[in-house]
């Protein structure tokens, strides 16, 4: 009898051991499947990003081609110019394998270049002060613009009512001034007197470019034009350019109020922004590229991308917009 009980006990222990092993194998299998699923999803994510980068480069190539065709067209005539009637202004949308690309070129010289104010090119300091006042009458425009100049200059000597490095080092947390021109518009957030509300209002009207640039009268935002001292109401100018592009600064400003200094105006542009949205399956990837087109396009001086900003948005299940 004891032998029978012992055998039953051994059988029970063996069964429990088998069940335990089976449970462990099941847990490990489930973990391996989950891990494999995550690896597959991660790989799909990386492949989608890589594919979107390739599509983004393709959009850049198309944009460069459009700007080159416009350059050739302008040079066939007597007066090179860029306007809202140009073909490159049109948004495009085209299918690609696995999705769709939407792309739009805009003229960055339709905005006020913040780096112009370092040396007050074309009366840009007064224009920026006026623009800030138009957007927010309560903002201390003079302090903000003076502080921007101090942010960019190479010394630490306070001038005007602007803030120098000593002011920023006294903040908590403290930080240093750039002592160089702006690289990103977002640097405005660091300037004394700037607040988020004003910053958001300024975004549609300002840009940052690596050299001083003239405002294109054919494409400029009306509020940017109004910000220049002496321009007054620009409804007439905007209405005229919608009918036909201005062939010169003189043609645009004839028989109307205008600034004493018109050196900051032009009718041709060299810097453009390409905004591209790539939709792949359920993923939307946004990229921005700044394209430079020189005055004379040659083999040595070609139309080219000078800055890229990819992956600013990466959402799953997003819609375009």
C-alpha positions as MATLAB code, in Angstrom:
seq = 'XXXXXXXXXXXXXXXXXXXXXXXXXXXXXXXXXXXXXXXXXXXXXXXXXXXXXXXXXXXXXXXXXXXXXXXXXXXXXXXXXXXXXXXXXXXXXXXXXXXXXXXXXXXXXXXXXXXXXXXXXXXXXXXXXXXXXXXXXXXXXXXXXXXXXXXXXXXXXXXXXXXXXXXXXXXXXXXXXXXXXXXXXXXXXXXXXXXXXXXXXXXXXXXXXXXXXXXXXXXXXXXXXXXXXXXXXXXXXXXXXXXXXXXXXXXXXXXXXXXXXXXXXXXXXXXXXXXXXXXXXXXXXXXXXXXXXXXXXXXXXXXXXXXXXXXXXXXXXXXXX';
ca = [
       0.000    0.000    0.000;
       2.699    2.560    0.820;
       4.336    1.780   -2.492;
       1.116    2.646   -4.317;
       0.810    5.963   -2.465;
       4.411    6.780   -3.322;
       3.795    6.070   -6.982;
       0.737    8.308   -6.977;
       2.743   11.081   -5.343;
       5.475   10.740   -7.948;
       2.911   10.840  -10.736;
       1.404   14.041   -9.275;
       4.803   15.696   -8.979;
       5.647   14.787  -12.559;
       2.337   16.201  -13.758;
       2.920   19.451  -11.872;
       6.411   19.654  -13.343;
       5.034   19.198  -16.852;
       2.387   21.858  -16.244;
       4.992   24.234  -14.846;
       7.272   23.702  -17.819;
       4.324   24.187  -20.178;
       3.405   27.451  -18.417;
       6.962   28.735  -18.609;
       7.220   27.835  -22.296;
       3.876   29.594  -22.930;
       5.034   32.759  -21.151;
       8.323   32.776  -23.059;
       6.526   32.167  -26.348;
       4.088   35.002  -25.734;
       6.978   37.286  -24.769;
       8.877   36.331  -27.935;
       5.781   36.984  -30.082;
       5.227   40.363  -28.430;
       8.885   41.253  -28.872;
       8.791   40.166  -32.495;
       5.673   42.284  -33.069;
       7.391   45.308  -31.523;
      10.482   44.688  -33.654;
       8.340   44.485  -36.785;
       6.509   47.712  -35.892;
       9.799   49.445  -35.098;
      11.248   48.322  -38.420;
       8.125   49.496  -40.263;
       8.418   52.856  -38.519;
      12.074   53.246  -39.504;
      11.387   52.121  -43.069;
       8.529   54.641  -43.332;
      10.827   57.401  -42.118;
      13.549   56.405  -44.577;
      11.033   56.212  -47.406;
       9.619   59.621  -46.431;
      13.134   61.112  -46.540;
      13.557   59.788  -50.077;
      10.175   61.229  -51.050;
      11.141   64.524  -49.395;
      14.327   64.672  -51.482;
      12.182   64.005  -54.560;
       9.928   66.937  -53.616;
      13.029   69.126  -53.253;
      14.204   68.068  -56.711;
      10.823   68.996  -58.198;
      10.879   72.367  -56.411;
      14.393   73.111  -57.651;
      13.278   72.193  -61.163;
      10.282   74.545  -60.916;
      12.497   77.403  -59.720;
      14.972   76.734  -62.515;
      12.214   76.789  -65.138;
      11.048   80.106  -63.701;
      14.643   81.387  -63.851;
      14.938   80.395  -67.526;
      11.598   82.013  -68.322;
      12.648   85.243  -66.609;
      15.940   85.352  -68.453;
      14.206   84.945  -71.792;
      12.459   88.249  -71.096;
      13.931   91.622  -70.252;
      12.902   91.839  -66.579;
      13.479   89.007  -64.098;
      10.870   89.046  -61.336;
       9.014   86.799  -58.914;
       5.326   87.202  -58.198;
       2.180   85.497  -56.955;
       1.347   84.628  -60.574;
       4.427   82.425  -61.053;
       3.919   78.695  -61.604;
       6.120   77.736  -58.646;
       3.555   79.344  -56.312;
       1.030   76.583  -57.034;
       0.648   73.807  -54.465;
       1.061   70.317  -55.896;
      -0.183   66.916  -54.821;
       0.795   63.617  -56.397;
       0.547   59.924  -55.514;
       3.557   57.802  -54.622;
       3.897   54.163  -53.719;
       2.104   53.678  -50.427;
       0.830   57.218  -50.060;
       0.744   60.778  -51.275;
       2.933   63.908  -51.267;
       1.653   67.461  -50.901;
       4.160   70.261  -51.467;
       4.068   74.059  -51.527;
       6.738   76.640  -52.286;
       6.525   80.064  -50.675;
       8.696   83.128  -51.025;
      10.676   83.774  -47.853;
      11.366   87.300  -49.064;
       7.692   88.046  -48.627;
       8.578   88.288  -44.930;
      10.800   90.529  -42.841;
      14.247   89.002  -42.369;
      15.141   89.404  -38.684;
      18.853   89.454  -39.488;
      18.378   92.644  -41.518;
      18.089   94.638  -38.312;
      21.676   93.974  -37.213;
      22.892   96.730  -39.559;
      19.441   98.299  -40.071;
      19.321   97.293  -43.727;
      16.607   99.173  -45.613;
      15.077  100.711  -42.490;
      14.304   97.275  -41.078;
      14.590   98.278  -37.404;
      11.842  100.876  -37.660;
       9.787   98.443  -39.763;
      10.037   95.690  -37.146;
       9.129   98.091  -34.353;
       6.078   99.228  -36.311;
       5.128   95.624  -37.100;
       5.296   94.682  -33.419;
       3.134   97.676  -32.525;
       0.589   96.758  -35.213;
       0.345   93.257  -33.759;
       0.393   94.227  -30.069;
      -0.031   97.869  -29.106;
       1.025   97.102  -25.519;
       4.373   95.518  -26.439;
       7.556   97.495  -25.796;
       8.673   97.385  -29.428;
      11.723   99.575  -28.928;
      13.090   97.421  -26.112;
      12.478   94.200  -28.067;
      14.191   95.403  -31.252;
      17.101   96.985  -29.357;
      17.500   93.735  -27.413;
      17.567   91.780  -30.683;
      20.390   94.001  -31.948;
      22.281   93.452  -28.673;
      21.645   89.694  -28.993;
      23.401   89.677  -32.367;
      26.277   92.108  -31.845;
      29.728   90.804  -30.904;
      30.236   92.889  -27.762;
      28.618   92.985  -24.339;
      28.206   96.762  -24.179;
      24.563   97.815  -23.571;
      23.159  100.307  -26.064;
      19.775  101.972  -26.234;
      17.144  100.267  -24.096;
      18.117   96.763  -25.175;
      19.284   93.957  -22.898;
      22.831   92.630  -23.044;
      24.326   89.404  -21.714;
      24.439   90.599  -18.094;
      20.623   90.785  -18.066;
      20.170   87.215  -19.345;
      22.809   85.790  -16.983;
      20.802   87.239  -14.103;
      17.716   85.208  -15.025;
      16.851   81.849  -13.479;
      17.994   79.868  -15.339;
      20.499   82.211  -16.908;
      21.831   81.984  -20.451;
      24.216   83.804  -22.747;
      23.516   85.915  -25.806;
      24.317   84.428  -29.227;
      26.659   87.246  -30.336;
      25.803   86.289  -33.914;
      22.881   86.592  -36.299;
      19.733   84.568  -35.717;
      19.803   80.961  -36.896;
      16.170   80.132  -36.097;
      13.106   82.329  -35.664;
      12.487   80.504  -32.363;
      15.416   82.445  -30.843;
      12.955   85.305  -30.522;
      11.531   83.526  -27.476;
      14.770   84.277  -25.629;
      14.678   88.030  -26.270;
      13.779   90.391  -23.432;
      10.231   91.681  -23.754;
       9.054   88.845  -26.008;
       6.086   86.748  -24.886;
       4.441   83.722  -26.455;
       1.369   85.613  -27.654;
       3.441   88.166  -29.562;
       5.785   85.461  -30.829;
       2.885   83.512  -32.342;
       1.524   86.685  -33.957;
       4.918   87.490  -35.485;
       5.536   84.037  -37.001;
       3.604   84.589  -40.276;
       5.493   87.812  -40.996;
       9.147   87.158  -40.120;
      11.893   84.827  -41.244;
      15.614   84.213  -40.658;
      17.983   84.111  -43.632;
      21.795   83.908  -43.713;
      22.309   87.304  -45.348;
      20.512   90.611  -45.682;
      17.561   90.332  -48.048;
      15.146   92.755  -49.666;
      11.380   92.428  -49.267;
       9.756   91.420  -52.548;
       6.989   93.936  -53.316;
       5.251   91.389  -55.566;
       4.831   88.771  -52.850;
       5.177   90.568  -49.500;
       2.527   90.176  -46.826;
       0.461   93.394  -46.742;
       1.176   93.887  -43.042;
       4.916   93.642  -43.736;
       4.597   96.397  -46.353;
       2.556   98.588  -44.000;
       5.218   98.254  -41.321;
       7.695  100.286  -43.388;
       7.602  103.966  -42.478;
       5.974  106.034  -45.195;
       4.150  103.195  -46.977;
       0.756  103.960  -45.465;
      -2.252  101.940  -46.633;
      -1.089   99.331  -49.164;
      -4.475   98.180  -50.484;
      -3.825   99.946  -53.799;
      -0.426   98.302  -54.208;
      -1.815   94.837  -53.396;
      -4.696   95.338  -55.852;
      -2.311   96.403  -58.643;
       0.054   93.465  -58.197;
      -2.880   91.048  -58.373;
      -3.596   92.398  -61.852;
       0.009   92.358  -63.031;
       3.354   91.878  -61.307;
       5.553   94.919  -60.796;
       8.583   94.934  -63.084;
      10.630   97.130  -60.745;
      10.572   98.816  -57.353;
      10.106  102.159  -59.082;
       7.055  100.865  -60.971;
       5.524   99.598  -57.732;
       6.019  102.832  -55.811;
       5.282  105.396  -58.500;
       2.575  107.934  -57.602;
       2.140  106.702  -54.043;
       3.530  107.217  -50.569;
       6.839  105.452  -50.009;
       9.741  105.313  -47.554;
      12.679  107.649  -47.968;
      14.924  104.560  -48.154;
      13.697  101.972  -50.680;
      16.901   99.907  -50.720;
      15.149   97.223  -48.684;
      12.675   96.462  -51.488;
      12.954   94.296  -54.591;
      10.791   92.474  -57.150;
      12.914   89.331  -57.305;
      13.604   86.667  -54.669;
      16.419   84.247  -53.917;
      15.165   82.334  -50.865;
      12.183   79.994  -50.882;
      10.571   77.621  -48.391;
       9.379   74.181  -49.474;
       6.826   72.650  -47.106;
       6.153   68.989  -47.880;
       3.716   66.579  -46.235;
       4.297   62.902  -46.959;
       1.394   60.586  -46.125;
       2.444   56.933  -45.928;
      -0.256   54.468  -44.918;
      -1.443   55.891  -41.585;
       1.609   58.080  -40.978;
       2.092   61.724  -41.872;
       5.587   63.192  -41.990;
       6.224   66.905  -42.407;
       9.422   68.487  -43.665;
      10.611   71.993  -44.501;
      13.495   72.946  -46.763;
      14.981   76.364  -47.502;
      16.064   76.607  -51.142;
      18.470   79.243  -52.408;
      18.384   80.425  -56.020;
      21.311   82.710  -56.935;
      20.937   85.711  -59.207;
      22.952   83.927  -61.869;
      22.580   80.149  -62.016;
      25.777   78.442  -63.156;
      27.460   75.075  -62.746;
      29.408   76.509  -59.816;
      26.501   78.475  -58.340;
      23.413   76.282  -58.594;
      19.937   76.286  -57.075;
      20.310   74.272  -53.900;
      18.882   73.332  -50.509;
      20.671   75.192  -47.724;
      18.642   73.980  -44.747;
      16.366   71.050  -43.947;
      14.038   70.474  -41.027;
      12.545   67.004  -41.150;
      10.274   65.140  -38.793;
       8.794   68.180  -37.081;
       5.568   66.207  -36.954;
       5.268   62.437  -37.014;
       1.802   61.231  -36.172;
      -0.075   58.000  -36.650;
      -3.533   58.162  -38.131;
      -3.212   61.899  -38.822;
      -4.903   63.743  -41.622;
      -3.149   66.194  -43.854;
      -3.126   69.838  -42.964;
];
